[in-house]
Amino acid sequence: MKTELIYLWINKDPHGCFQQEGFNLSPKYHVSYSCDSKELKIDPIEAINVFQSNNIANVTAIIGENGTGKTTLLKYLTTLDDVPLTEETREEYTDWHESQNELHEFIAVYVERESGTFRIINRTPDTLINDGNTVPPYSVDEFRNDDYIGKISHVYLSNGAYCNTDNMREDGKINHTTISDSALPAMFHDFYCRKYGASVDGIGIADTPFNALANMLASQETSQTSQALIDLVFYLFLNETGGTFRGKKLNYVLFSVKSALKKIKTMPHPISYTTRYAQEEYITRIYEICCTITQSVSGEGIWHDLVCNLAFELLFVSEEFASEIPVGAQQDADRLFDLCVEYVYRLPDGGERNYYNHAIDEIQIVKSILVHAEMQTNLLPENDLGRAIFAKINMVSLKPLVDHIQSSPSFILKYLDIRNFELSSGERALLNLVSRLYFTSQMDSFFEGMEFGWNDSILLLIDEIDLYLHPEWQRQIIKDLLDTIKTIFPENYFQIIITSHSPIILSDIPKENAIFLRRNTNGKIIQDKHHFQTFGANIYTLYRDAFFIENGLAMGEFAKETINSWILEIKAGGVDPDGVKKKSELIGEPIIRKRLEKLMQERGDQLTRRIIQQDERQRILEFLREQKANIQHQIDILEGRQDD
């Protein structure tokens, strides 16, 4: 079923950004709601949806300056599937629940593409009127039995730290997820536990050394290790399909293995697990035994580290293993590996034996990959704890390892270290977006047993899609995004809502598809209604009109103040023409530059007129003085004759 969200009315959001505010999310409908009359109007519009295709419903851009609630609005959209209005009656909770209910009140209007019918979700306490029909509030039971919102999966992607780790389940299937930097460790914890062979029932009850070790290692995984796996999966996809990525083309990765000894020993203490196998004294004792063994093993590098890690795990799980290893005698990693294999073979049937059989297979895969790898030693001193041997490995040769990780319990995943995704901030931001989007399409296979799956309709929410991107990449990101979705989600129907600060992004968005947010003089966030067209518009115009730049001047404040000071200096007559010419050459905007030059010319004309006027007065004055002297001379002559 292809379904699109076309309107959302919010009574009050938890952050106080929006109060009784409605948002139209489709260019083909205008929806409004009156709180006074309780009337909801839905009016079709004869407009072109430039984005609509077989698997794209629409693209909406939320535009606004910092602090105007763009991310808040996306966050609210991810919580439309929240727990319904409570019927809690305990008196001490009454005020709190009333306030919570007020925050969770909303009206959502959906349209089915095939039939054109509307579905109204009324999460307010009041009965609404729509086209003469009443729409009662959803009760708890109605909402659970008729979960129409759940027919649309929600996917939130972000380069930032915003985290909403709750997953929406419908009939046991996870169809609502967030992939951001801070959400990755939480989202992947169960994934790591399953891959490491641990119980997922809870850390506190993992009262076996096997489960304790796996849970400890799973808890150490960070967003970086999760992202490295996601990136690797995406690049393998590109290699298989012949696809391209706008950033650096990576054919090789630097591959190393972290030491289990160092990883466990450097864990934060005190360890917060209740099982005794996670306590410091137990770990210290195993650590000492393992150090003795590994020191007797000759060799250096990834193969050596892998075998030592396997030996450490077997020591942690069973102290019996230590008695079978000759301590003190020098032996190579191959012999130690054989001893590990022999011990695993004798383990009783069960989860642990199954896991370590997979570990042996996985180590053999890595060994075959290393045969053709180029080994590189880093430049740290030999006794440095961070020293490691890296293998430069062709990306394609890692596919068997990734396939094993995807399909089976994974030993090496705990210690895998991939280092060469050395990208610029823009490349990293773009890779995060596309690799996370691709990984979303693969979740049902990677999270096997966790019942990840997507509905036919998916609401994709992307926060700050232009973050870190060069203007040329901003110019192409919308097209790249749509093309990527068509490739990796050919069977799904996507509605996309993005936030952005970029006029370049906005030039790909018709004004009917844009929500403009700003703060008014009272500090309240409001929607700004624009009548100019944004699609294919001049970027300067978008800066001036759509991005709420004061005085309509798309110029840095420092440059603006400096140019204004030059103007004042010219008007005061304190700048010579050569100085004005040099300053005007610094100005990139030709209109402003010509205005400055014209002002100087006008100032020069004024000075010239003043000079002319002064010269004329001097000539007149000299003439009059001369005439005065002549007259005085004539007077003197006449007076002399009179005396005669």
XYZ file of C-alpha atoms in Angstrom, residues 75-613:
539
model
C 12.078 14.409 15.861
C 8.350 14.853 16.319
C 7.743 13.021 13.058
C 9.715 10.047 14.399
C 7.456 9.846 17.453
C 4.075 9.633 15.715
C 3.985 5.998 16.782
C 4.345 6.816 20.487
C 2.307 5.207 23.215
C -1.266 6.486 22.927
C -2.938 8.807 25.385
C -2.793 7.179 28.768
C -5.757 6.329 30.934
C -3.667 6.340 34.112
C -5.882 7.245 37.076
C -3.411 7.356 39.978
C -3.879 10.758 41.547
C -0.184 11.462 42.089
C 0.408 11.061 38.352
C -2.554 13.078 37.136
C -0.757 16.382 36.476
C 2.220 14.677 34.846
C 0.078 12.531 32.545
C -2.070 15.503 31.574
C 1.043 17.410 30.532
C 2.354 14.366 28.643
C -0.949 13.898 26.886
C -0.919 17.529 25.857
C 2.532 17.070 24.301
C 1.470 13.956 22.395
C -1.698 15.432 20.907
C -1.561 15.639 17.142
C -3.614 15.290 13.977
C -2.099 13.420 11.048
C -3.668 13.137 7.609
C -2.592 10.367 5.232
C -3.589 9.694 1.633
C -3.496 6.386 -0.210
C -2.057 6.833 -3.694
C -4.086 4.110 -5.393
C -7.531 5.050 -4.061
C -7.003 8.697 -3.163
C -8.779 8.090 0.156
C -7.772 9.937 3.308
C -7.029 8.526 6.708
C -7.184 10.925 9.653
C -5.404 10.103 12.892
C -6.986 12.199 15.643
C -4.843 12.086 18.766
C -6.612 14.991 20.457
C -9.290 14.709 23.184
C -11.865 16.332 20.872
C -14.059 15.057 18.069
C -13.159 16.657 14.752
C -15.390 17.624 11.843
C -14.205 16.808 8.336
C -16.434 17.360 5.328
C -19.501 16.996 7.507
C -18.240 13.786 9.106
C -17.053 13.383 12.671
C -13.602 12.003 13.490
C -13.535 10.843 17.116
C -10.327 10.660 19.164
C -8.394 7.413 19.046
C -8.784 5.368 22.167
C -6.071 3.081 23.453
C -7.723 -0.051 22.066
C -8.618 1.503 18.713
C -5.092 2.740 18.221
C -3.546 -0.637 18.905
C -6.013 -2.582 16.766
C -6.036 -0.173 13.862
C -2.448 1.005 13.741
C -2.562 2.799 10.428
C 0.473 4.939 11.173
C 2.515 1.820 11.558
C 1.907 1.026 7.894
C 4.585 3.607 7.152
C 8.117 2.792 8.263
C 10.223 5.632 9.659
C 13.941 5.963 8.957
C 15.940 8.843 10.463
C 19.442 9.591 9.123
C 21.786 12.188 10.567
C 25.474 13.107 10.763
C 24.823 14.595 14.164
C 24.355 13.217 17.646
C 20.547 13.341 17.824
C 19.480 9.949 19.048
C 16.088 8.340 19.160
C 16.953 4.708 19.707
C 13.426 3.422 20.155
C 12.348 0.963 17.485
C 8.736 0.737 16.463
C 7.414 -2.837 16.335
C 4.361 -3.938 14.424
C 3.443 -7.566 14.880
C 6.943 -8.232 16.200
C 8.702 -6.632 13.213
C 10.995 -3.623 13.638
C 10.116 -1.030 11.036
C 11.162 2.230 12.639
C 14.791 3.118 13.221
C 17.292 5.919 13.710
C 20.836 5.798 12.383
C 22.879 8.654 13.805
C 26.307 8.744 15.426
C 24.964 8.355 18.947
C 22.323 5.786 17.967
C 24.756 3.338 16.353
C 26.193 1.721 19.544
C 22.743 1.241 21.063
C 21.282 -0.081 17.824
C 24.174 -2.464 17.226
C 24.472 -3.847 20.782
C 22.100 -6.750 20.164
C 23.727 -7.268 16.771
C 27.172 -7.604 18.380
C 25.874 -9.870 21.141
C 24.348 -12.216 18.591
C 27.447 -12.199 16.407
C 29.705 -12.790 19.418
C 27.640 -15.755 20.508
C 26.342 -14.099 23.672
C 22.942 -14.239 25.232
C 20.760 -11.219 24.443
C 18.536 -11.731 27.472
C 20.542 -9.262 29.508
C 24.068 -8.540 30.657
C 23.352 -9.076 34.327
C 22.342 -12.717 33.921
C 25.270 -13.730 31.699
C 26.629 -15.938 34.461
C 29.029 -17.951 32.332
C 32.533 -16.930 31.280
C 31.537 -17.284 27.611
C 28.568 -14.907 27.871
C 30.457 -12.541 30.169
C 33.301 -12.129 27.665
C 30.979 -11.621 24.724
C 28.851 -9.069 26.566
C 31.895 -7.120 27.734
C 33.302 -6.909 24.238
C 29.919 -5.986 22.755
C 29.546 -3.128 25.225
C 32.828 -1.591 24.043
C 31.772 -1.186 20.453
C 31.507 2.436 19.376
C 29.888 4.355 16.550
C 33.250 4.283 14.726
C 33.435 0.484 14.612
C 29.804 0.227 13.550
C 30.280 2.875 10.871
C 33.407 1.095 9.555
C 31.328 -2.060 9.037
C 28.562 -0.066 7.334
C 31.097 1.646 5.053
C 32.701 -1.683 4.150
C 29.347 -3.206 3.240
C 28.515 -0.208 1.066
C 31.823 -0.223 -0.807
C 31.440 -3.935 -1.497
C 28.004 -3.161 -2.906
C 29.547 -0.530 -5.198
C 32.203 -2.983 -6.382
C 29.605 -5.639 -7.112
C 27.251 -3.325 -9.000
C 29.802 -1.084 -10.689
C 28.320 1.881 -8.855
C 30.166 5.072 -8.005
C 30.538 7.282 -4.980
C 31.081 11.005 -5.404
C 33.928 10.990 -2.851
C 37.254 9.146 -3.032
C 37.241 5.822 -4.840
C 38.582 3.243 -2.393
C 39.893 -0.006 -3.816
C 41.980 -0.918 -0.761
C 41.594 -0.829 3.001
C 44.126 -0.969 5.826
C 43.236 -3.956 7.923
C 44.521 -4.891 11.391
C 43.425 -6.846 14.455
C 43.153 -5.378 17.927
C 44.673 -7.300 20.797
C 42.155 -8.999 23.087
C 44.592 -8.592 25.992
C 44.784 -4.839 25.550
C 41.075 -4.497 24.856
C 39.981 -6.297 28.023
C 42.690 -4.855 30.243
C 41.888 -1.274 29.279
C 38.171 -1.559 30.002
C 36.797 1.053 32.380
C 36.699 -0.090 35.998
C 34.812 -0.958 38.031
C 33.073 -3.211 35.536
C 29.324 -2.997 35.948
C 28.474 -6.636 35.290
C 27.132 -8.791 38.067
C 28.764 -12.011 36.905
C 31.988 -12.896 38.706
C 33.714 -13.604 35.381
C 33.668 -9.925 34.587
C 35.315 -8.875 37.806
C 38.770 -7.390 37.725
C 40.484 -10.129 39.712
C 39.271 -12.837 37.315
C 40.354 -10.831 34.261
C 43.757 -10.079 35.790
C 44.434 -13.770 36.452
C 43.511 -14.772 32.887
C 45.511 -11.843 31.567
C 48.671 -13.043 33.318
C 48.304 -16.601 32.023
C 47.699 -15.384 28.492
C 50.693 -13.020 28.563
C 52.936 -15.943 29.407
C 51.579 -17.962 26.514
C 51.664 -15.208 23.900
C 55.220 -14.279 24.811
C 56.270 -17.794 23.882
C 54.685 -17.522 20.432
C 57.009 -16.354 17.710
C 55.941 -14.086 14.897
C 54.375 -10.697 14.565
C 51.401 -9.404 12.705
C 47.736 -10.027 12.045
C 47.903 -13.832 11.939
C 49.811 -13.885 15.219
C 47.286 -11.520 16.841
C 44.301 -13.530 15.614
C 45.622 -16.796 17.043
C 46.585 -15.154 20.344
C 43.083 -13.639 20.588
C 41.541 -17.065 20.058
C 43.813 -18.545 22.730
C 42.856 -15.761 25.126
C 39.136 -16.409 24.631
C 39.549 -20.133 25.209
C 41.548 -19.407 28.367
C 38.822 -17.039 29.536
C 36.105 -19.585 28.851
C 37.984 -22.636 30.181
C 41.066 -22.699 32.417
C 41.538 -26.313 31.347
C 42.891 -25.061 28.042
C 45.969 -23.533 29.709
C 47.176 -26.905 30.967
C 47.396 -28.210 27.402
C 49.735 -25.501 26.144
C 53.480 -25.911 26.682
C 54.569 -22.765 28.480
C 58.105 -21.439 28.054
C 58.969 -23.286 24.866
C 59.133 -21.138 21.758
C 56.419 -22.057 19.288
C 54.860 -20.421 16.257
C 51.327 -19.148 15.737
C 50.407 -22.072 13.456
C 51.168 -24.602 16.215
C 49.180 -22.577 18.766
C 46.274 -22.440 16.329
C 46.384 -26.232 15.909
C 46.195 -26.635 19.692
C 43.153 -24.323 19.751
C 41.471 -26.341 16.994
C 42.092 -29.597 18.836
C 40.595 -28.188 22.032
C 37.495 -26.830 20.255
C 36.971 -30.220 18.603
C 36.686 -31.830 22.062
C 34.174 -29.304 23.413
C 30.700 -30.712 24.086
C 27.994 -29.970 21.560
C 26.343 -26.644 22.126
C 26.555 -22.935 21.541
C 30.183 -22.508 22.556
C 31.491 -25.260 20.308
C 29.382 -23.964 17.422
C 30.706 -20.453 17.947
C 34.368 -21.456 18.024
C 33.946 -23.681 14.980
C 32.747 -20.565 13.169
C 35.735 -18.693 14.634
C 38.138 -21.278 13.184
C 36.484 -20.993 9.755
C 36.665 -17.201 9.951
C 40.349 -17.186 10.899
C 41.079 -19.470 7.949
C 39.278 -16.986 5.671
C 41.414 -14.134 6.994
C 44.577 -16.201 6.585
C 43.796 -16.813 2.916
C 43.143 -13.081 2.436
C 46.471 -12.184 4.072
C 48.393 -14.297 1.558
C 47.989 -11.594 -1.091
C 48.099 -8.599 1.245
C 50.824 -6.007 1.530
C 51.990 -5.747 5.148
C 52.725 -2.345 6.606
C 54.204 -1.570 10.016
C 53.316 1.717 11.615
C 56.047 4.053 12.850
C 55.439 3.697 16.562
C 58.226 2.221 18.734
C 58.179 -1.554 19.136
C 57.212 -1.344 22.832
C 54.352 1.112 22.202
C 50.940 -0.279 23.185
C 49.365 1.209 20.063
C 51.766 -0.476 17.666
C 50.145 -2.699 15.069
C 50.743 -4.420 11.761
C 48.384 -3.410 8.977
C 47.557 -5.285 5.816
C 46.732 -3.387 2.653
C 43.882 -5.496 1.300
C 41.916 -5.230 -1.913
C 38.330 -4.343 -1.029
C 36.865 -7.151 -3.115
C 38.943 -9.799 -1.329
C 37.168 -8.914 1.932
C 33.782 -10.028 0.610
C 34.101 -13.633 1.928
C 34.835 -12.245 5.394
C 31.903 -9.806 5.292
C 29.611 -12.570 4.020
C 30.713 -14.742 6.954
C 30.069 -11.901 9.425
C 26.653 -11.321 7.892
C 25.540 -14.960 7.919
C 27.258 -16.496 10.967
C 28.506 -15.797 14.499
C 31.672 -13.740 14.175
C 34.879 -14.049 16.154
C 36.934 -11.471 14.282
C 34.291 -8.741 14.395
C 35.286 -8.007 18.008
C 38.853 -7.235 16.988
C 38.483 -5.906 13.466
C 40.162 -2.546 12.822
C 39.757 -0.728 9.495
C 41.728 2.469 9.223
C 41.921 3.848 5.732
C 38.553 5.558 5.338
C 40.507 8.810 5.454
C 38.033 11.209 3.935
C 37.402 14.926 4.058
C 34.537 16.161 6.239
C 32.351 16.529 3.142
C 33.212 13.060 1.851
C 32.594 11.588 5.287
C 29.205 13.321 5.558
C 28.139 12.085 2.125
C 29.423 8.571 2.802
C 27.549 8.490 6.128
C 24.341 9.353 4.315
C 24.539 6.882 1.436
C 26.175 4.005 3.347
C 23.650 4.245 6.188
C 20.823 4.382 3.686
C 22.151 1.274 1.932
C 22.656 -0.518 5.241
C 19.049 0.251 6.102
C 18.015 -1.740 3.045
C 20.112 -4.690 4.303
C 19.006 -4.718 7.935
C 16.738 -7.693 7.556
C 19.737 -9.843 6.583
C 22.306 -8.397 8.991
C 19.937 -8.419 11.955
C 18.729 -11.929 11.339
C 16.422 -13.056 14.099
C 15.667 -9.484 15.142
C 12.874 -9.197 12.547
C 13.942 -5.998 10.845
C 11.764 -5.220 7.847
C 10.198 -2.315 6.052
C 6.656 -1.555 4.981
C 5.878 -0.665 1.391
C 5.811 3.016 2.372
C 8.812 4.581 4.098
C 9.076 8.076 5.585
C 12.752 9.053 5.251
C 13.876 11.903 7.525
C 17.292 13.482 6.882
C 18.638 16.219 9.162
C 20.908 18.867 7.577
C 21.413 17.087 4.288
C 23.869 19.786 3.161
C 26.141 19.528 6.223
C 29.862 19.765 5.263
C 29.092 19.510 1.533
C 30.832 21.630 -1.085
C 28.364 23.777 -3.123
C 28.818 21.540 -6.174
C 27.901 18.477 -4.098
C 24.959 20.390 -2.628
C 23.826 21.032 -6.185
C 23.750 17.304 -6.924
C 22.713 15.782 -3.587
C 18.930 15.671 -4.195
C 19.344 13.937 -7.554
C 21.933 11.552 -6.089
C 19.594 10.747 -3.191
C 16.637 9.997 -5.459
C 18.774 7.851 -7.780
C 20.198 5.923 -4.806
C 16.735 5.197 -3.404
C 15.528 3.924 -6.777
C 18.536 1.583 -6.907
C 18.546 0.115 -3.405
C 14.824 0.322 -2.591
C 13.196 -0.512 -5.951
C 10.042 -1.968 -4.350
C 9.340 0.697 -1.715
C 7.489 4.020 -1.804
C 9.449 6.872 -0.234
C 8.341 10.156 1.240
C 11.400 12.275 2.038
C 11.584 15.178 4.471
C 14.876 17.039 4.853
C 16.209 20.054 6.725
C 18.704 22.425 5.171
C 20.419 25.806 5.400
C 21.441 25.842 1.754
C 19.831 27.946 -1.001
C 21.410 25.518 -3.477
C 19.318 22.699 -1.998
C 16.249 24.948 -2.057
C 16.713 25.571 -5.791
C 15.747 21.892 -6.285
C 12.585 22.302 -4.197
C 9.357 24.020 -5.420
C 7.922 26.494 -2.925
C 4.900 24.215 -2.474
C 7.316 21.587 -1.131
C 9.081 23.894 1.334
C 8.301 24.814 4.931
C 9.915 28.108 5.963
C 10.463 28.603 9.696
C 11.528 31.813 11.408
C 11.271 33.666 14.688
C 9.088 36.758 14.823
C 9.856 39.895 16.839
C 8.408 38.215 19.948
C 10.726 35.225 19.589
C 7.919 32.841 18.598
C 8.648 30.343 15.828
C 6.255 30.782 12.933
C 5.903 29.618 9.365
C 6.820 32.220 6.794
C 4.596 32.131 3.723
C 6.485 32.805 0.487
C 4.914 33.664 -2.847
C 8.034 33.561 -5.019
C 9.071 30.378 -6.797
C 12.163 28.563 -5.464
C 12.508 25.723 -7.993
C 15.326 26.585 -10.395
C 15.567 30.076 -8.849
C 18.620 32.334 -8.764
C 20.659 31.505 -5.697
C 21.153 35.193 -4.797
C 17.384 35.634 -4.798
C 17.003 32.608 -2.549
C 19.597 33.981 -0.145
C 17.825 37.310 -0.026
C 14.207 36.197 0.131
C 14.136 32.657 1.490
C 16.824 32.668 4.146
C 15.629 35.623 6.178
C 18.833 37.651 5.741
C 18.394 41.030 7.373
C 17.953 43.940 4.956
C 17.964 41.439 2.084
C 21.774 41.669 1.872
C 23.490 38.355 1.238
C 26.850 39.503 2.543
C 29.033 38.803 5.559
C 28.455 41.181 8.461
C 32.161 42.128 8.671
C 32.269 43.048 4.963
C 29.018 44.981 5.329
C 30.331 47.077 8.251
C 33.692 47.687 6.548
C 32.085 48.910 3.299
C 29.736 51.167 5.283
C 32.736 52.697 7.039
C 34.378 53.381 3.653
C 31.216 55.131 2.508
C 31.243 57.363 5.578
C 34.904 58.204 4.993
C 34.220 59.159 1.375
C 31.299 61.380 2.370
C 33.490 63.055 4.947
C 36.178 63.668 2.329
C 38.825 61.634 4.133
C 39.779 59.251 1.318
C 41.828 60.016 -1.772
C 40.714 58.691 -5.193
C 43.541 56.156 -5.411
C 42.607 54.755 -2.001
C 38.962 54.415 -3.027
C 39.976 52.649 -6.233
C 42.054 50.064 -4.328
C 39.221 49.430 -1.862
C 36.595 49.103 -4.578
C 38.725 46.435 -6.300
C 38.324 44.249 -3.177
C 34.519 44.176 -3.506
C 33.132 41.204 -5.399
C 29.582 42.473 -5.917
C 29.724 44.750 -9.032
C 26.693 46.815 -8.023
C 28.228 47.759 -4.674
C 31.631 48.309 -6.264
C 30.179 50.703 -8.887
C 28.170 52.483 -6.213
C 31.346 53.126 -4.225
C 33.163 54.460 -7.306
C 30.212 56.641 -8.229
C 30.084 58.048 -4.707
C 33.742 58.981 -4.946
C 33.139 60.586 -8.346
C 30.257 62.590 -6.939
C 32.435 63.619 -4.026
C 35.145 64.703 -6.486
C 32.669 66.777 -8.498
C 31.595 68.537 -5.327
C 35.183 69.344 -4.455
C 35.794 70.645 -7.956
C 32.787 72.914 -7.774
C 34.006 74.226 -4.458
C 37.458 74.931 -5.943
C 35.921 76.742 -8.899
C 33.760 78.821 -6.634
